[in-house]
XYZ file of C-alpha atoms in Angstrom:
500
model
C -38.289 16.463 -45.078
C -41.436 14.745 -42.729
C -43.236 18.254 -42.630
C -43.024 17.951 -46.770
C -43.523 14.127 -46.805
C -47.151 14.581 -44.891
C -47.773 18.206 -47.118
C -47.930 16.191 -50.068
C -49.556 13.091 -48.337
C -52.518 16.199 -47.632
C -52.705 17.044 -51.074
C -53.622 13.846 -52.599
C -56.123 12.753 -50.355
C -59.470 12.438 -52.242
C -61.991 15.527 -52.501
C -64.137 14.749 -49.161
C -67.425 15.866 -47.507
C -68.393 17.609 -45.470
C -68.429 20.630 -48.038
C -68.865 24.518 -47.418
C -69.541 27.422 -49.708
C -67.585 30.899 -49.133
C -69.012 34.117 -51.824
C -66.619 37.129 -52.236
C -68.215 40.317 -53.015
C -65.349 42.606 -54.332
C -64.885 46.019 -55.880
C -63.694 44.604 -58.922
C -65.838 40.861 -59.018
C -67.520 38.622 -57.354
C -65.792 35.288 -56.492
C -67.569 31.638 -54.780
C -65.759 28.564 -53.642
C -66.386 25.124 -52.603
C -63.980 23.538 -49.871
C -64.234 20.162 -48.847
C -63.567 18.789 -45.432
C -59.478 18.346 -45.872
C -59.430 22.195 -47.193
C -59.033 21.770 -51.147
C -60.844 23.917 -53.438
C -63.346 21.535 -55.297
C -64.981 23.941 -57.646
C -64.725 28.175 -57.820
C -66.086 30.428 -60.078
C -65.490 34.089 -60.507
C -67.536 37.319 -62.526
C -65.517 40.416 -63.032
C -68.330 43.735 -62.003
C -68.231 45.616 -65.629
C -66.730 49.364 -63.930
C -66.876 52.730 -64.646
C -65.663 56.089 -63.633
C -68.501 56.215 -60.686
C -67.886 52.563 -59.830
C -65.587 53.571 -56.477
C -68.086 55.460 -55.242
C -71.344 53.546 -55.956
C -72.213 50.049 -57.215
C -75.403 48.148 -57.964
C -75.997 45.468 -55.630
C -78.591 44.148 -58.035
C -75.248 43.610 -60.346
C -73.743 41.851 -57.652
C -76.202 39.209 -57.044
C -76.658 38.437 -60.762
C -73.322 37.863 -60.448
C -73.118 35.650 -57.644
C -75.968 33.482 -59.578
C -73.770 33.383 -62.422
C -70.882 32.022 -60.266
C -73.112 29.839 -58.258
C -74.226 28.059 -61.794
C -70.555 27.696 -63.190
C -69.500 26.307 -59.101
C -72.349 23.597 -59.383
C -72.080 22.719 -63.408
C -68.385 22.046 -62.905
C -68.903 19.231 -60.012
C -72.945 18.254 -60.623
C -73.020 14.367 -60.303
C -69.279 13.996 -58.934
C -71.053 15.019 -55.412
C -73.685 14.957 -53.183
C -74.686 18.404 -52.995
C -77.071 17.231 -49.950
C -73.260 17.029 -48.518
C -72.994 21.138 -48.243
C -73.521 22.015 -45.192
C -72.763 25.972 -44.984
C -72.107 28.982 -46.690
C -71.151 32.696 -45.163
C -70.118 35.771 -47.140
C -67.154 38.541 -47.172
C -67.177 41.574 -48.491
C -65.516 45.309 -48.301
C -65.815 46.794 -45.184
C -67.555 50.094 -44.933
C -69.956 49.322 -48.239
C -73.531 50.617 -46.770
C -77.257 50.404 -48.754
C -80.151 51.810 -47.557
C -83.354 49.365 -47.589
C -86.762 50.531 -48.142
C -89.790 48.610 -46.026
C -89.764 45.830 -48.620
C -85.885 45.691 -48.225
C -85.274 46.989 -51.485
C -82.310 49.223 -52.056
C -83.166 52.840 -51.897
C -79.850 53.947 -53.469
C -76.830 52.094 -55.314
C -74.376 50.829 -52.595
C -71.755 53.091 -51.092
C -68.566 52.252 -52.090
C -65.888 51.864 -49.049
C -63.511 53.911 -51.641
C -66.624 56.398 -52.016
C -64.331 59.813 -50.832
C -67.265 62.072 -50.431
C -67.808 62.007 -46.883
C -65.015 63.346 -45.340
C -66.677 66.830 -43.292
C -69.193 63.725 -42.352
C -66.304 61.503 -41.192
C -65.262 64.393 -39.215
C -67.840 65.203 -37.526
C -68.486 61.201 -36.544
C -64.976 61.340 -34.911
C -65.194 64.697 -32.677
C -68.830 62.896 -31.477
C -67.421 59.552 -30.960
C -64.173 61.496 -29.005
C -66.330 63.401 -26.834
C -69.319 61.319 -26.185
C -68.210 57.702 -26.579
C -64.627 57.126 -25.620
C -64.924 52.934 -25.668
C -65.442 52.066 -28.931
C -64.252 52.926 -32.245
C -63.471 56.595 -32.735
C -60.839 57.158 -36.153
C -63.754 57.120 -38.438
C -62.520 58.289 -41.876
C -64.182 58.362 -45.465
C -64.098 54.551 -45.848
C -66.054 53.869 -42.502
C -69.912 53.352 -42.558
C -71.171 55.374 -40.178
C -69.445 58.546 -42.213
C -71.358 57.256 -45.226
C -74.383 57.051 -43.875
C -74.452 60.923 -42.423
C -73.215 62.214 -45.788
C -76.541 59.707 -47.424
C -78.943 62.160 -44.918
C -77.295 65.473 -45.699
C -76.868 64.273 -49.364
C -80.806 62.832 -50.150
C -83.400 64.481 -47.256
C -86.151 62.984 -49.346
C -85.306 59.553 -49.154
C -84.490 59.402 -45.620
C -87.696 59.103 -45.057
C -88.148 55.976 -46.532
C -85.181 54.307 -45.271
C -85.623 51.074 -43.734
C -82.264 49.590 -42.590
C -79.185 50.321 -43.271
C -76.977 47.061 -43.993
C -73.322 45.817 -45.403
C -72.477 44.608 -48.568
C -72.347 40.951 -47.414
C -75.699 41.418 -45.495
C -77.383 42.194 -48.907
C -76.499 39.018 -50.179
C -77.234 36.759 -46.827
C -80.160 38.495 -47.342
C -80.692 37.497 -50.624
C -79.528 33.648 -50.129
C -81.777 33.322 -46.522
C -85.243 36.461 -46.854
C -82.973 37.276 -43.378
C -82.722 40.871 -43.058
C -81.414 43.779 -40.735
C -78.809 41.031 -38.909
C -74.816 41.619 -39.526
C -71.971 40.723 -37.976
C -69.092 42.639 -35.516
C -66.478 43.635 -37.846
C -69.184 44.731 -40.562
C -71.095 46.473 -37.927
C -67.664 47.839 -36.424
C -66.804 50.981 -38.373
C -70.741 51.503 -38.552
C -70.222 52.854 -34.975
C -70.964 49.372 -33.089
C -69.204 48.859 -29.773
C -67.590 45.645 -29.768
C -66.607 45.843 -26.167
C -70.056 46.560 -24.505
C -71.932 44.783 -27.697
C -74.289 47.844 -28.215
C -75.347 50.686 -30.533
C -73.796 53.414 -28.152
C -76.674 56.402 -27.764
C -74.420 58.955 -29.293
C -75.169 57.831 -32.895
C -78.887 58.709 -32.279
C -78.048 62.034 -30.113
C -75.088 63.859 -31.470
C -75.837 62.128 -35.205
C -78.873 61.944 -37.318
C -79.090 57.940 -37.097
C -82.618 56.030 -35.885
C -81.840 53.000 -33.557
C -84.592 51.052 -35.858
C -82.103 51.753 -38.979
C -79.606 50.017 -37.366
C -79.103 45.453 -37.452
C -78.885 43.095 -35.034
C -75.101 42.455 -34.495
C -74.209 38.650 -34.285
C -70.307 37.065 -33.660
C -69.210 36.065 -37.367
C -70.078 32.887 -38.210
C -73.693 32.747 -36.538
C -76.469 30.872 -38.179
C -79.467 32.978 -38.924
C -81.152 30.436 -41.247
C -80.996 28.493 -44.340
C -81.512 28.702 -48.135
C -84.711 30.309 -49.043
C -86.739 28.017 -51.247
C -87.371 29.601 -53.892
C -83.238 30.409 -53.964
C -82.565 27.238 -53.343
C -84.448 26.120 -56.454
C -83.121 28.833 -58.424
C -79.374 27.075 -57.119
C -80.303 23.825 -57.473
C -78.852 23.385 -54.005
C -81.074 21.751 -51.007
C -82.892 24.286 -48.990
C -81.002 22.838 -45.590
C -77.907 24.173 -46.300
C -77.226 27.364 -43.562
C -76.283 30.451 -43.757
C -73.955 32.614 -41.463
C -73.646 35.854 -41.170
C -70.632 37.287 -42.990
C -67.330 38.543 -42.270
C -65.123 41.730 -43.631
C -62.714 40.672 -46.275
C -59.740 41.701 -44.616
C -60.699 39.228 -41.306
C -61.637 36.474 -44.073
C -58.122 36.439 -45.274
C -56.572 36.473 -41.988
C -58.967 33.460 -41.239
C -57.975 31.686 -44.755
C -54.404 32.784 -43.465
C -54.718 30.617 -40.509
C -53.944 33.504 -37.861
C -56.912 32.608 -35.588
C -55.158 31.788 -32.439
C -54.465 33.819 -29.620
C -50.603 34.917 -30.632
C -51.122 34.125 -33.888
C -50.380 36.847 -36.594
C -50.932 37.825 -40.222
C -49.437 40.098 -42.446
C -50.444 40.571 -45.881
C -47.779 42.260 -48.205
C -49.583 43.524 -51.283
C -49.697 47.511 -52.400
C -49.047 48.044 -48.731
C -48.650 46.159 -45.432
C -51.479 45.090 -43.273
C -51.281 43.467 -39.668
C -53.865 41.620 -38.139
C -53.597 39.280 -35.710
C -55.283 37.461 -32.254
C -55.134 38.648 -28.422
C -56.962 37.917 -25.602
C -56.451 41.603 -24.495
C -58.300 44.519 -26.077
C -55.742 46.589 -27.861
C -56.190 50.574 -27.421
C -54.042 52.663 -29.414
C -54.903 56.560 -28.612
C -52.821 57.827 -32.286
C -55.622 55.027 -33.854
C -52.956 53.510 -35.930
C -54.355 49.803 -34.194
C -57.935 49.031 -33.801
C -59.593 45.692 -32.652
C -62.199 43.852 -34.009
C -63.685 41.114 -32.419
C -63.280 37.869 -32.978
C -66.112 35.174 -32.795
C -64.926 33.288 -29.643
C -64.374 36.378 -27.934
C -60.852 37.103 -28.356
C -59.615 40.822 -30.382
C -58.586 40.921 -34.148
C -56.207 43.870 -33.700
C -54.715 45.150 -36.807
C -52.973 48.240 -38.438
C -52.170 49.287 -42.286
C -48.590 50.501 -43.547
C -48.207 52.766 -46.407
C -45.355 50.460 -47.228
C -45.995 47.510 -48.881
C -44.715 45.557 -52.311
C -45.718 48.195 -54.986
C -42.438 48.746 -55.588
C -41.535 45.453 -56.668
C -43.213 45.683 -59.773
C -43.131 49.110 -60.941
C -39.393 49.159 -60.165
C -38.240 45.798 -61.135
C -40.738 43.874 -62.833
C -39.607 41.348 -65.299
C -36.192 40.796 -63.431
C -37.718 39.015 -60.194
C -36.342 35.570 -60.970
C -32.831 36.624 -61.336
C -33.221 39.222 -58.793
C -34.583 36.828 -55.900
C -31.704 34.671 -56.767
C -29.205 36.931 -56.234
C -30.903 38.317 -53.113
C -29.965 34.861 -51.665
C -26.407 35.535 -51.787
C -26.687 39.413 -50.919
C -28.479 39.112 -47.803
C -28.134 39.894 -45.086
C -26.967 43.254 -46.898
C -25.995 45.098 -43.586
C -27.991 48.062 -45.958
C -30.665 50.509 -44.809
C -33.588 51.213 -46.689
C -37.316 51.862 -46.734
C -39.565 51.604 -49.447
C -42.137 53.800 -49.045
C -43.525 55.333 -51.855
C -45.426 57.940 -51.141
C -45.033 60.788 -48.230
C -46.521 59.960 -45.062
C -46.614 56.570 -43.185
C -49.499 55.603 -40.571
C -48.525 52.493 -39.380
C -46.745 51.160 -37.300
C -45.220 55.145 -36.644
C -47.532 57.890 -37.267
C -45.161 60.150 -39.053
C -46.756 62.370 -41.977
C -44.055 63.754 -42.858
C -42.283 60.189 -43.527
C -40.377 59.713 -46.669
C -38.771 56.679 -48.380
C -35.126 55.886 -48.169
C -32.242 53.874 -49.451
C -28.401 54.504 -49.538
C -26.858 55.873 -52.900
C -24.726 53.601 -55.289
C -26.295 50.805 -54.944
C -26.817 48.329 -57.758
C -30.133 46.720 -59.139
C -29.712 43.540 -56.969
C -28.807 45.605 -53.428
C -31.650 48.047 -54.101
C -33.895 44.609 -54.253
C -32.535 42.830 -51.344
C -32.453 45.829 -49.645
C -35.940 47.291 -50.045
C -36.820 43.354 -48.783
C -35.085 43.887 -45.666
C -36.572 47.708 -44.900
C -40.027 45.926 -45.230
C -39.415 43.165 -42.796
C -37.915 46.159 -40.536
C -40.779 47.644 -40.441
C -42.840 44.569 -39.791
C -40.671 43.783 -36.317
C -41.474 47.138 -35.202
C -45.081 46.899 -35.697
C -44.824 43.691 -33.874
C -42.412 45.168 -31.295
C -45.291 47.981 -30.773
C -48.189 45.562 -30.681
C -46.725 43.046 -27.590
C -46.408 46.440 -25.529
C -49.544 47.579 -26.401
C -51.109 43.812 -26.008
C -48.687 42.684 -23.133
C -49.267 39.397 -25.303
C -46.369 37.461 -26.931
C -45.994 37.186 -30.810
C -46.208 33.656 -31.649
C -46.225 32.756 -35.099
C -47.000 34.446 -38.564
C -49.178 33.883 -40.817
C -48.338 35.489 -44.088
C -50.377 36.504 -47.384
C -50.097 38.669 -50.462
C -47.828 39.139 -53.355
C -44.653 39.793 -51.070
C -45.115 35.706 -49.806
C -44.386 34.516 -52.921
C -40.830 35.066 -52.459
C -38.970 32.614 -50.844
C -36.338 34.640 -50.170
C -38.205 37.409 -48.807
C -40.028 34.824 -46.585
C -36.417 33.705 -45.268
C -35.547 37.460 -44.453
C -38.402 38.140 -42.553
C -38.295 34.987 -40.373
C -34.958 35.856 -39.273
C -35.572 39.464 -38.888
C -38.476 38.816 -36.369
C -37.012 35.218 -35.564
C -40.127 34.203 -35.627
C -41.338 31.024 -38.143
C -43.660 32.351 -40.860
C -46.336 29.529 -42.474
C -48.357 30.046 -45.438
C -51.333 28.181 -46.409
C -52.336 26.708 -50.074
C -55.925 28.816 -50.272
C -55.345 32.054 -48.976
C -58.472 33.867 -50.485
C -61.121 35.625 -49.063
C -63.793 33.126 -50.472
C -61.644 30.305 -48.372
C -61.205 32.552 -45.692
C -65.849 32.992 -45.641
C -66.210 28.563 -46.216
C -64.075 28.078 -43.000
C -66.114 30.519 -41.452
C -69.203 28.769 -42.640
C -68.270 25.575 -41.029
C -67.174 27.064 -37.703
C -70.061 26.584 -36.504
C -71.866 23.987 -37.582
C -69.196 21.132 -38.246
C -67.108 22.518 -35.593
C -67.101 23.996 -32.091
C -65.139 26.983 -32.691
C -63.469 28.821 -35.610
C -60.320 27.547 -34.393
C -61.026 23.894 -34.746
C -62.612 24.718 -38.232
C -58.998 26.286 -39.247
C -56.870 23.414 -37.909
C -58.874 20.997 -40.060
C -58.963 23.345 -43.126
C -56.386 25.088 -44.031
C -52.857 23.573 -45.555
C -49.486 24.560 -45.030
C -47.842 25.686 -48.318
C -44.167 26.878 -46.677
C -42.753 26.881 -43.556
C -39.622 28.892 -42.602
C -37.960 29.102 -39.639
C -35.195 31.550 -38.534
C -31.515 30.584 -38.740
C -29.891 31.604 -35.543
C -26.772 33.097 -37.221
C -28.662 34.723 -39.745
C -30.474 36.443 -36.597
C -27.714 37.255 -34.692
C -26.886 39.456 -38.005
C -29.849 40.635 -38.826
C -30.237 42.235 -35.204
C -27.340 44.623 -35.364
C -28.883 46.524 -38.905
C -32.353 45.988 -37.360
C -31.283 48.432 -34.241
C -29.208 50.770 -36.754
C -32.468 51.025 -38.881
C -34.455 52.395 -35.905
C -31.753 54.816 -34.834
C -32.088 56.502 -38.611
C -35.678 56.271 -38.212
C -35.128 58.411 -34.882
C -32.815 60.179 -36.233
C -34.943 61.635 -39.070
C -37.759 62.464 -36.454
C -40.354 59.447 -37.544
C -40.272 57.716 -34.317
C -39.294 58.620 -30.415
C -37.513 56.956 -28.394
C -39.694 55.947 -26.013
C -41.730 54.107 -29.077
C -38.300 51.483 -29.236
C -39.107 48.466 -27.280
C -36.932 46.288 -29.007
């Protein structure tokens, strides 16, 4: 009852400066926030990108930036003399990871971006791997269609005559730094990750100039997240209306700005985000190296690693399965669990993480009603997520602290109270969970605060907390360990992967 007491005491405090800008430059729309100093959203505006058929594979990043002016003049309109706008101090950008543009000398884009979701690359993305497996065994080496550095060999053996001209190659949120600051060719570690950029030794490893057609001079300076590289350019700032002091970081990948909104910035600290599927990211002080590449490690800003894997399994079957009914259903979840049922929800064949098993298929047990299926396919999620966890502190030799959860599956409190007692762990989740939130705290890392962790403690707010029951563990062991003995059983894990 205190912990809700001083929740709502948070909540009605009055809008306060400091202030910070986060933009969000999506695949579907551009989105831009302004937090103030206790973490509430004072103003937001969002532009949905008009798509079409070719719009996974290549956008206009002219189009994005008329729509980030469009969001910046709706952001300022809706607050313009309730505040000081000399009061915003910051602003830093997300965006999709693996979007690349080439630049011409005048840092003009020689091509429409390259869509992370762009599919067109994969004999490039093949070829990146074998060189990055036999020349450069440190750094990242499961490049696939969605990472950068694919993209950018399948530009060269796609358009000969433009190579020449080519510039720089940069990220998505670079172009619009770029835009905001006349900075160009900087970006940040988990942009410049999947480009081919070794976090560990902080260089552009010689392969990607010797065994692949890159230049070094194509490639940015790499900065932690958060960096300063400058402030407003004037004749931006005029077009704004903001002050020209305001600064500018370098940016962030989405998926590490929602794990930062999350509040999973600690060392032990953990996020999962249920949405179509299940990602894991979380904070060690340990580099995590995964040979079957279903974990890979960013870096964080103050030095620690972001490691993090994607499930196939997710929440997409709540919807399409029993959309409509989720009221009545969570409600009678509360009574059902814990069901003593097996299932997993996956809904498609093949699973990546946390087993690599490509031959995986969903499963549930036969007679059971609406409401079982439900609680059931809850339960088979939050199996899944111990495992991953299970796998992680072996890999990490770290303890799992805390988690930090996001996406559609955290809206149920029921779900919520499943998990915690499956991985009797406690499971938090903030108010603002958005990547724009996630790029403002970023922004003020920096320069309101010493470190990305302080700027997290002061900004973000605790929705829900729920702690595990220790009966309700106790019970939710025994199906836990029968779970993984079917998942053994139907050859999708070994044995020596069970570490509970």
């Amino acid at each position: 009852m205190e912990e809700d007491q001083s929740f709502i005491h948070r909540n009605i405090q009055l809008v306060m400066a400091p202030y910070f800008i986060g933009i969000d430059i999506g695949t579907q729309g551009a989105r831009i926030v302004l937090l103030d100093s206790n973490g509430g959203v004072v103003s937001a505006s969002a532009k949905v990108f008009a798509l079409d058929e070719q719009s996974r594979e290549e956008q206009s990043p002219g189009l994005w930036w008329k729509a980030c002016l469009a969001c910046f003049k709706e952001l300022t309109d809706a607050v313009r003399g309730e505040l000081d706008f000399n009061e915003i101090v910051a602003m830093a950008v997300t965006s999709t990871s693996g979007t690349v543009i080439p630049l011409d000398s005048n840092n003009v884009p020689l091509h429409n971006a390259l869509m992370y979701s762009d599919k067109r690359s994969v004999e490039q993305a093949e070829k990146c791997t074998l060189a990055a497996l036999k020349y450069h065994h440190s750094g990242f080496t499961g490049f696939n269609t969605s990472s950068a550095l694919a993209k950018i060999v399948w530009f060269g053996d796609t358009y000969p005559g433009k190579v020449v001209k080519i510039h720089k190659w940069i990220h998505a949120a670079d172009y619009i730094t770029g835009m905001l600051t006349g900075k160009w060719g900087v970006t940040d570690y988990t942009n410049a990750f999947k480009t081919g950029y070794d976090v560990s030794n902080y260089e552009w490893p010689d392969y990607l100039f010797t065994q692949l057609p890159l230049k070094k001079e194509w490639l940015p300076e790499v900065f932690p997240s958060g960096t300063v590289i400058g402030t407003l350019n004037k004749e931006i700032a005029t077009t704004l209306g903001l002050p020209e002091h305001i600064k500018v970081t370098v940016g962030i990948t989405d998926g590490c700005a929602s794990q930062i909104a999350s509040g999973a910035v600690n060392p032990g600290d953990w996020n999962t985000t249920i949405g179509t599927t299940m990602v894991i990211k979380g904070v060690t002080k340990n580099e995590v190296v995964d040979n079957k590449g279903r974990i890979y490690s960013h870096r964080h800003p103050s030095g620690y690693w972001m490691p993090g894997g994607a499930s196939n399994t997710g929440a997409d079957w709540v919807t399409n399965e029993f959309g409509g009914q989720l009221e009545s259903l969570n409600k009678a979840a509360e009574h059902l669990m814990p069901t003593g049922l097996l299932s997993y929800p996956l809904r498609q064949k093949g699973e990546r993480f946390p087993m690599l098993a490509p031959q995986a298929i969903g499963f549930e047990e036969e007679g059971l009603s609406m409401e079982e299926r439900f609680t059931a396919n809850m339960e088979g999620v939050a199996y899944l997520e111990r495992f991953a966890f299970e796998l992680i502190q072996v890999f990490a030799n770290e303890k799992v602290n805390a988690v930090f959860t996001a996406g559609g599956g955290s809206n149920s409190e029921v779900w919520l109270k499943i998990r915690s007692n499956v991985l009797n762990l406690p499971i938090y989740k903030m108010k603002e969970v958005s990547g724009a939130v996630g790029a403002a705290i970023l922004a003020a890392s920096n320069t309101c605060f010493s470190s990305l962790e302080n700027a997290v403690k002061s900004l973000t707010v605790i929705e829900k907390e729920v702690r595990p029951q220790p009966d309700l563990v106790a019970r939710y062991e025994e199906s836990y360990h029968r779970f993984l003995r079917l998942l053994l059983e139907k050859g999708y894990i070994k044995k020596e992967e069970i570490h509970a």
